mmCIF file of C-alpha atoms and ligand atoms in Angstrom:
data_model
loop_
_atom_site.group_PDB
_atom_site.id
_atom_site.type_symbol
_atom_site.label_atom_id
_atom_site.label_comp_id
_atom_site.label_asym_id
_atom_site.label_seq_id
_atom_site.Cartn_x
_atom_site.Cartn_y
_atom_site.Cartn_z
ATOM 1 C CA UNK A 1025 -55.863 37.724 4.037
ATOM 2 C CA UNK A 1026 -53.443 39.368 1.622
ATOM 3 C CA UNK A 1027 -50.141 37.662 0.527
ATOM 4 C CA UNK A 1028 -47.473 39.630 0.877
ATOM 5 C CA UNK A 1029 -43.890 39.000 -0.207
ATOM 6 C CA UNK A 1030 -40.425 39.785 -0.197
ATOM 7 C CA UNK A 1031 -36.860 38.764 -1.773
ATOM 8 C CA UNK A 1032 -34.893 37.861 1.367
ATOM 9 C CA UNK A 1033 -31.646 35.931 3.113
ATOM 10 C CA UNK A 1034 -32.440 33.436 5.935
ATOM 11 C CA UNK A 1035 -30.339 34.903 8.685
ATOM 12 C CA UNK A 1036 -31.527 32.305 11.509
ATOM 13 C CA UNK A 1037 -34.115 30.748 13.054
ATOM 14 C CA UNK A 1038 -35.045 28.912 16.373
ATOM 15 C CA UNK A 1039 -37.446 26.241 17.239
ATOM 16 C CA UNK A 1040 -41.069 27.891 18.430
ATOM 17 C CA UNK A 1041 -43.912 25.808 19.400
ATOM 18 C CA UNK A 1042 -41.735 22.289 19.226
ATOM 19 C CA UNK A 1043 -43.696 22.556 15.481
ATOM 20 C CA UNK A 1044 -42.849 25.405 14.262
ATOM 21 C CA UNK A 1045 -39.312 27.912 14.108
ATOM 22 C CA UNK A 1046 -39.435 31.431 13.714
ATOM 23 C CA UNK A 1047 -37.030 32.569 10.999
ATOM 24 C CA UNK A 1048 -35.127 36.434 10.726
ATOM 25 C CA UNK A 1049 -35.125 36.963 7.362
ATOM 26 C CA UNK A 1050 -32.938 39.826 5.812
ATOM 27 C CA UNK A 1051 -34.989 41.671 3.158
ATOM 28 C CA UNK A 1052 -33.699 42.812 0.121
ATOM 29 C CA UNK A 1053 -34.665 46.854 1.109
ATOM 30 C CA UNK A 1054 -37.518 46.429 3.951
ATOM 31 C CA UNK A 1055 -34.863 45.890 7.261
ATOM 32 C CA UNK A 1056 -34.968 42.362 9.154
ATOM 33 C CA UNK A 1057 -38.247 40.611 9.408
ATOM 34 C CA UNK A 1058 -39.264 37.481 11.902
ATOM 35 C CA UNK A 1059 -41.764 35.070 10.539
ATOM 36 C CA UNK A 1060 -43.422 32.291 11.764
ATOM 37 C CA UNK A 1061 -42.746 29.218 9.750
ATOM 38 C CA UNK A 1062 -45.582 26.615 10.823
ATOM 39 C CA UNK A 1063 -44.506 23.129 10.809
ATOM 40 C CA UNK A 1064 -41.158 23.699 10.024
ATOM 41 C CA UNK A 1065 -39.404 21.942 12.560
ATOM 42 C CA UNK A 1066 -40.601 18.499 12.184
ATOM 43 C CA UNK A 1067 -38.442 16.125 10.278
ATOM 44 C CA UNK A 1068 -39.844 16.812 7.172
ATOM 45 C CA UNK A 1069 -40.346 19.677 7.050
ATOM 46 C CA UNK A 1070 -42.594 21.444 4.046
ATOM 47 C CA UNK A 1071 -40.580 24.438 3.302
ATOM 48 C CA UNK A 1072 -37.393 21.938 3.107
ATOM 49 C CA UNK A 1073 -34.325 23.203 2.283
ATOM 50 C CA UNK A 1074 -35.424 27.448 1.962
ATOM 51 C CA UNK A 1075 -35.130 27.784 5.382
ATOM 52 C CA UNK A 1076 -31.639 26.870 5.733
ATOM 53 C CA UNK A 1077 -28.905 29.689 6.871
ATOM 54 C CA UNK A 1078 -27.840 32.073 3.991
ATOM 55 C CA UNK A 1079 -30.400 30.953 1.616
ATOM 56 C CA UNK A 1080 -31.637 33.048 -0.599
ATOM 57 C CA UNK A 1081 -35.568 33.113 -1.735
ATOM 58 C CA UNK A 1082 -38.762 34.590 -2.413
ATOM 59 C CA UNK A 1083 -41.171 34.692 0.179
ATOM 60 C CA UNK A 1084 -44.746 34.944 1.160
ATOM 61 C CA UNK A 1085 -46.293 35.246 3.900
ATOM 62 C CA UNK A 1086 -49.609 36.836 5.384
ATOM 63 C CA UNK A 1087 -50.583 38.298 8.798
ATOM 64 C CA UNK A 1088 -53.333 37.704 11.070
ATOM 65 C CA UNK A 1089 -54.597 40.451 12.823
ATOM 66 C CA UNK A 1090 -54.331 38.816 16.438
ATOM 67 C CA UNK A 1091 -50.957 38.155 15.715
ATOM 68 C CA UNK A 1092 -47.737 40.136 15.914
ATOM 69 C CA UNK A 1093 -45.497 38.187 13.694
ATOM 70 C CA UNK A 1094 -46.371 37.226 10.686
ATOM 71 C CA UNK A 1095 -46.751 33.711 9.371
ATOM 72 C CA UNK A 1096 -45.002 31.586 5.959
ATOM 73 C CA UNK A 1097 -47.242 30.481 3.621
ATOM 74 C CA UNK A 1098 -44.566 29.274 0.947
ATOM 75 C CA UNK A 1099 -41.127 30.503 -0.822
ATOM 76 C CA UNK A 1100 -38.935 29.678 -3.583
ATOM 77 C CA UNK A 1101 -35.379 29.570 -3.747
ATOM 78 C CA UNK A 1102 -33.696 32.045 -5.382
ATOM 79 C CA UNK A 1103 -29.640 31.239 -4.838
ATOM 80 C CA UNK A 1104 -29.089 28.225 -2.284
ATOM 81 C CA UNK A 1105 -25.338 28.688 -0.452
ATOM 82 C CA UNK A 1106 -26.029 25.452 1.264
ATOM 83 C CA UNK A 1107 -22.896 23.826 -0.078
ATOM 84 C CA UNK A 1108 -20.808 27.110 0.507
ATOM 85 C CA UNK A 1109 -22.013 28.258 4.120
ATOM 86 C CA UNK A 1110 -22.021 24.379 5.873
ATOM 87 C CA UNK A 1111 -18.692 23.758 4.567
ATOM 88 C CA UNK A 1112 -16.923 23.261 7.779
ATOM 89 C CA UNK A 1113 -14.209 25.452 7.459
ATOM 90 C CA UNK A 1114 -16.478 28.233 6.706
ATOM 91 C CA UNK A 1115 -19.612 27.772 8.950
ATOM 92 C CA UNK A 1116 -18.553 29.458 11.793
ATOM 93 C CA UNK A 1117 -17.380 32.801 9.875
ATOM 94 C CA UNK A 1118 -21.082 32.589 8.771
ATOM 95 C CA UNK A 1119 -22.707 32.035 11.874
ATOM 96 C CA UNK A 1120 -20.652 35.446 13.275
ATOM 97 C CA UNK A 1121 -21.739 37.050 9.851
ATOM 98 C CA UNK A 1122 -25.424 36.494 10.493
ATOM 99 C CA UNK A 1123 -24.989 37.098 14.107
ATOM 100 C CA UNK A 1124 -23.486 40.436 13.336
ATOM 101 C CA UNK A 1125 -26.502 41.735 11.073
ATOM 102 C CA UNK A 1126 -29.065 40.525 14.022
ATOM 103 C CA UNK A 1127 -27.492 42.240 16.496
ATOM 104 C CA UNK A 1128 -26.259 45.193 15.019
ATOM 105 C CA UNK A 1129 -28.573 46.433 12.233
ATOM 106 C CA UNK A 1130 -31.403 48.194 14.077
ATOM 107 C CA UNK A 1131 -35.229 47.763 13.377
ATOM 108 C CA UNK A 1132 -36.136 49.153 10.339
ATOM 109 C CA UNK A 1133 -33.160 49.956 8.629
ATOM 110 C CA UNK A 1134 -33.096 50.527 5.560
ATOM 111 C CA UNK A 1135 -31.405 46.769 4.181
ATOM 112 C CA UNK A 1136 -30.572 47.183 0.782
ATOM 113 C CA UNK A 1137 -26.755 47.754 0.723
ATOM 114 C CA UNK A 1138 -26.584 45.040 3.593
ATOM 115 C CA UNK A 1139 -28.140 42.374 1.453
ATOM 116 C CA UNK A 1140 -25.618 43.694 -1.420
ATOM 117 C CA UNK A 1141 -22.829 43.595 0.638
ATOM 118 C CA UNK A 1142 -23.971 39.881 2.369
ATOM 119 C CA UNK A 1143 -24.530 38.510 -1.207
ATOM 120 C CA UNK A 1144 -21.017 39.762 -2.367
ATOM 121 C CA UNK A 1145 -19.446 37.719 0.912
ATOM 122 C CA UNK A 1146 -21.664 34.930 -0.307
ATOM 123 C CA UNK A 1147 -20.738 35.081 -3.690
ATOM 124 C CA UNK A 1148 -16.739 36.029 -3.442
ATOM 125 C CA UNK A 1149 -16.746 32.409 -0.786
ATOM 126 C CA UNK A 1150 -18.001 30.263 -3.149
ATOM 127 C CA UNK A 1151 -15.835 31.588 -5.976
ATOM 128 C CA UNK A 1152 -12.956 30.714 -3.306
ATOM 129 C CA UNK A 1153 -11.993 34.161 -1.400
ATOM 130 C CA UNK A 1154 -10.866 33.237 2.090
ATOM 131 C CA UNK A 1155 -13.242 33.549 4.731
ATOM 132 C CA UNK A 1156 -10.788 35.127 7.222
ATOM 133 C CA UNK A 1157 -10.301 38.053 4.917
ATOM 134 C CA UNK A 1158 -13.617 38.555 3.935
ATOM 135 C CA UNK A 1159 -14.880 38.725 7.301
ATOM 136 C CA UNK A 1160 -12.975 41.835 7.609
ATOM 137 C CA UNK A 1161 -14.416 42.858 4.703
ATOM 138 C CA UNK A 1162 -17.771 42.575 5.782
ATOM 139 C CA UNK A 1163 -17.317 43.835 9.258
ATOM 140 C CA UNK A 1164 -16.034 47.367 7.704
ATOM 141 C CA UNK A 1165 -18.451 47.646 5.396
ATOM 142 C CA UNK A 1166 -21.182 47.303 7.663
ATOM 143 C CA UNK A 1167 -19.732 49.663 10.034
ATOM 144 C CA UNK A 1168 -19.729 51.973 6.745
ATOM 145 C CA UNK A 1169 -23.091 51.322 5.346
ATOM 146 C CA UNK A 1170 -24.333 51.942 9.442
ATOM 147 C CA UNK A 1171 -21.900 55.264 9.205
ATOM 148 C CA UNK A 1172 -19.936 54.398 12.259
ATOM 149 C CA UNK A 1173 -16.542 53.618 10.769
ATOM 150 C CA UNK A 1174 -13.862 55.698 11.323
ATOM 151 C CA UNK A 1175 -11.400 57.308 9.619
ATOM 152 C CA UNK A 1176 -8.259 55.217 9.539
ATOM 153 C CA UNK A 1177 -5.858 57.156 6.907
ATOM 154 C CA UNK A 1178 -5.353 60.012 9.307
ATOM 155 C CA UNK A 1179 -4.846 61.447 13.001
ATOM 156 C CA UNK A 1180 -8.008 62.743 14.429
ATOM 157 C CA UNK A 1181 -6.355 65.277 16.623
ATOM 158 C CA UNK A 1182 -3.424 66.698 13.670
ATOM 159 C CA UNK A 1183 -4.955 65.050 10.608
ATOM 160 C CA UNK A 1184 -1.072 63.975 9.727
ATOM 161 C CA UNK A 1185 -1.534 60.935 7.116
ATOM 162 C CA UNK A 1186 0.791 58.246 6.109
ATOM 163 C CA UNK A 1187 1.719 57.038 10.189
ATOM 164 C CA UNK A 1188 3.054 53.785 10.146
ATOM 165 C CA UNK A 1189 1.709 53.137 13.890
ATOM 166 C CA UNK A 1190 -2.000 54.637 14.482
ATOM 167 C CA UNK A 1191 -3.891 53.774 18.037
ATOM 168 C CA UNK A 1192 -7.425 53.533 18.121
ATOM 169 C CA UNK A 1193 -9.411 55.756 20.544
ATOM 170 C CA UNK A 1194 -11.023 54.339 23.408
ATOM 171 C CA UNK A 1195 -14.494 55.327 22.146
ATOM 172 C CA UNK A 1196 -13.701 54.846 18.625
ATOM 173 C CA UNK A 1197 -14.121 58.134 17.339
ATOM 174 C CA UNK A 1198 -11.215 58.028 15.239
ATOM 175 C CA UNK A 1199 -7.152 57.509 15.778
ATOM 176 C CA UNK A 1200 -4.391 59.028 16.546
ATOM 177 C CA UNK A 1201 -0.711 59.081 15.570
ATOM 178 C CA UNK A 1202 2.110 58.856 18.102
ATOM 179 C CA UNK A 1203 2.594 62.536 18.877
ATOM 180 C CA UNK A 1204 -0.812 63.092 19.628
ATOM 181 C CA UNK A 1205 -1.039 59.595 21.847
ATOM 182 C CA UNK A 1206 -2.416 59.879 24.950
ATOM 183 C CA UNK A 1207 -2.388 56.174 26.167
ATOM 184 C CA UNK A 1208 -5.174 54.913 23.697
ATOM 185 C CA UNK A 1209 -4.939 51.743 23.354
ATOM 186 C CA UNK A 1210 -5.136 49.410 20.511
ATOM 187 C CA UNK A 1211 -2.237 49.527 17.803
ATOM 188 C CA UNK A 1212 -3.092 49.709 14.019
ATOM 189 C CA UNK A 1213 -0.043 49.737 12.137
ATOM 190 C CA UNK A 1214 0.507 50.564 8.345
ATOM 191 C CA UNK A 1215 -0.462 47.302 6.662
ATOM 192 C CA UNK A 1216 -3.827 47.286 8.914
ATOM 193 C CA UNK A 1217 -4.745 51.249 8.263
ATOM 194 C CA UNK A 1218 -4.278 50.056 3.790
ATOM 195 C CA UNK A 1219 -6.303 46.921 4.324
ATOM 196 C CA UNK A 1220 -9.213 48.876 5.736
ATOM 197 C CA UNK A 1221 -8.492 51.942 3.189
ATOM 198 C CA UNK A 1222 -8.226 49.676 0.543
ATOM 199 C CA UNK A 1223 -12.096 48.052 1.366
ATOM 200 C CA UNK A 1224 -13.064 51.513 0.036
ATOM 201 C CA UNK A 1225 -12.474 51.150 -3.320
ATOM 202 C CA UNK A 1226 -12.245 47.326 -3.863
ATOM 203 C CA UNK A 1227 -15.225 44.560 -4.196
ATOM 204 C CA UNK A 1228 -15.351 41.678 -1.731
ATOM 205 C CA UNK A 1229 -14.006 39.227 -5.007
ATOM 206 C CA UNK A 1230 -11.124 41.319 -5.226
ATOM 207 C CA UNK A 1231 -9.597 40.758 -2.063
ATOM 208 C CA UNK A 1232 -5.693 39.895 -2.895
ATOM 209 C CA UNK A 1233 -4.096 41.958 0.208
ATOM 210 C CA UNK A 1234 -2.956 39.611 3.353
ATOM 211 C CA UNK A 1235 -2.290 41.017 6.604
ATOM 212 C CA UNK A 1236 0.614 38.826 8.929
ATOM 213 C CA UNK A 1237 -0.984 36.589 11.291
ATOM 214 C CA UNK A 1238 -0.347 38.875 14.218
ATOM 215 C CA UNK A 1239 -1.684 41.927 12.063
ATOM 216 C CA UNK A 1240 -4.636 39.963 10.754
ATOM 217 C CA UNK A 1241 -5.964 39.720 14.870
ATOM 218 C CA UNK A 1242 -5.235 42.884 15.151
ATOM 219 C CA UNK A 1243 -7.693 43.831 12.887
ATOM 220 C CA UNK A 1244 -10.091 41.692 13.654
ATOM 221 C CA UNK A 1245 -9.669 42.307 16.961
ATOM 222 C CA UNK A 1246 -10.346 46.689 16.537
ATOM 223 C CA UNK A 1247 -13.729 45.988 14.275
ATOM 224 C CA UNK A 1248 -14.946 43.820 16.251
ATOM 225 C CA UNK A 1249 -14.490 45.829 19.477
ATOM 226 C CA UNK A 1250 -16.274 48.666 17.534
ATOM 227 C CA UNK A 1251 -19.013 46.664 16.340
ATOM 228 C CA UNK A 1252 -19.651 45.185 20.278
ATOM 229 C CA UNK A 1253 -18.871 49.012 21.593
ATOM 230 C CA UNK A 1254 -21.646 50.535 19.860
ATOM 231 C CA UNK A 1255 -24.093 47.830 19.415
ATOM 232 C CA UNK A 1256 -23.777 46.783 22.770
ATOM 233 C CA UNK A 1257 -23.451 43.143 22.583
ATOM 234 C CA UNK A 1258 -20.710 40.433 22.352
ATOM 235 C CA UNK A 1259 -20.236 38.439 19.657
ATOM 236 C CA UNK A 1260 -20.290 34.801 21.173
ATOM 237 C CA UNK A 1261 -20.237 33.382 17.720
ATOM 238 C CA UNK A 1262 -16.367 34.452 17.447
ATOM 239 C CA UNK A 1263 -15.096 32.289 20.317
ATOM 240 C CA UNK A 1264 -15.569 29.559 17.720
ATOM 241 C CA UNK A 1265 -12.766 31.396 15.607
ATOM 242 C CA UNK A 1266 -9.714 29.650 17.092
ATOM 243 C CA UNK A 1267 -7.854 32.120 14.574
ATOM 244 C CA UNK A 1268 -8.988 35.100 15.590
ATOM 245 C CA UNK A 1269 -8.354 34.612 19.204
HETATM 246 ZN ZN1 ZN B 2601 -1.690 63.371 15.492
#
């Protein structure tokens, strides 16, 4: 049987089998892949620590032909973000980060800018960026990279820029300034609308902008509506997020 391999981010896994787990990995260009990693849930386990969330590795793998998913044959670690991701005031941001990209990035999607963008969170959180901010970060970027984010800088219906209260359209199309308000709902004011314009042109390591507490939710609060809106799920990792709630 050939080996095949791939550069890829553990994204999660569950217990299969009581031996074994199956594992998502995030490729670094070939979409989201689920593996079967044979005796990997034991207490020792032989692959040790590649399988744990967020790490990054090399992997190979081979497929039977009776068998759907493939199956692990061995991996090396590439970057391990063990110490960064488990750090416990960080974990859960991660566990909504990986549930996001299982949930929302469809089969076969082309993965390359994803793993960019997921290696820039990784990297920008162990160099210290707070997780809170670059959550946001993340979650308009993959609305971006997907090409579902909206414009935020001007009115759908009168393109007028430079609002200092926007509202977001109920089917997130766009939003629209107070004139042009026809009872949409959620309220994006000015410092919201330059955080998100400002994602455009800065890296994740360059976050310095801060958002009040009540704006912060706010914002949180609008991507994540989108994200659940059009990828039809809810995020149960963010009830964790006493924060953001
Ligand atoms: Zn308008």
């Amino acid at each position: 049987m050939p080996l095949e391999s791939a550069e890829a981010i553990v994204i999660g896994s569950y217990v299969f089998n009581e031996q074994d787990k199956i594992v998502h990995l995030l490729t670094s260009c070939n979409g989201i892949q689920k593996i079967v990693a044979p005796g990997s849930s034991k207490g020792k386990n032989r692959f040790g620590s590649l399988l744990e969330l967020f790490t990054e590795g090399e992997f190979f793998f081979y497929r039977k032909e009776d068998r759907e998913l493939a199956t692990l044959s061995k991996g090396d670690i590439i970057t391990s973000y063990f110490e960064t991701v488990s750090e416990p005031g960080r974990i859960f941001y991660f566990y909504l980060i990986a549930e996001i990209v299982m949930k929302f990035v469809p089969p076969n999607f082309n993965t390359e800018r994803i793993y960019k963008l997921i290696k820039s969170v990784l990297n920008s959180s162990r160099k210290g960026t707070e997780m809170k901010y670059l959550i946001l970060y993340f979650m308009v970027w993959i609305l971006r990279i997907e090409g579902m984010m909206f414009e935020t800088g001007k009115c759908h219906k009168c393109n007028s820029q430079h609002n200092m209260k926007v509202w977001v359209m109920p089917d997130f199309r766009g939003v629209v300034c107070e004139k042009c308000r026809n009872g949409e709902g959620l309220l994006l004011e000015k410092t919201g609308v330059e955080f998100i314009e400002w994602t455009k042109r800065k890296s994740a390591s360059e976050i310095f902008k801060t958002l009040s507490s009540e704006e912060y939710r706010k914002v949180f609060r609008i991507l994540k509506n989108k994200i659940e809106y059009h990828g039809e799920f809810s995020m149960n990792s963010s009830r964790y997020l006493v924060d953001l709630n």
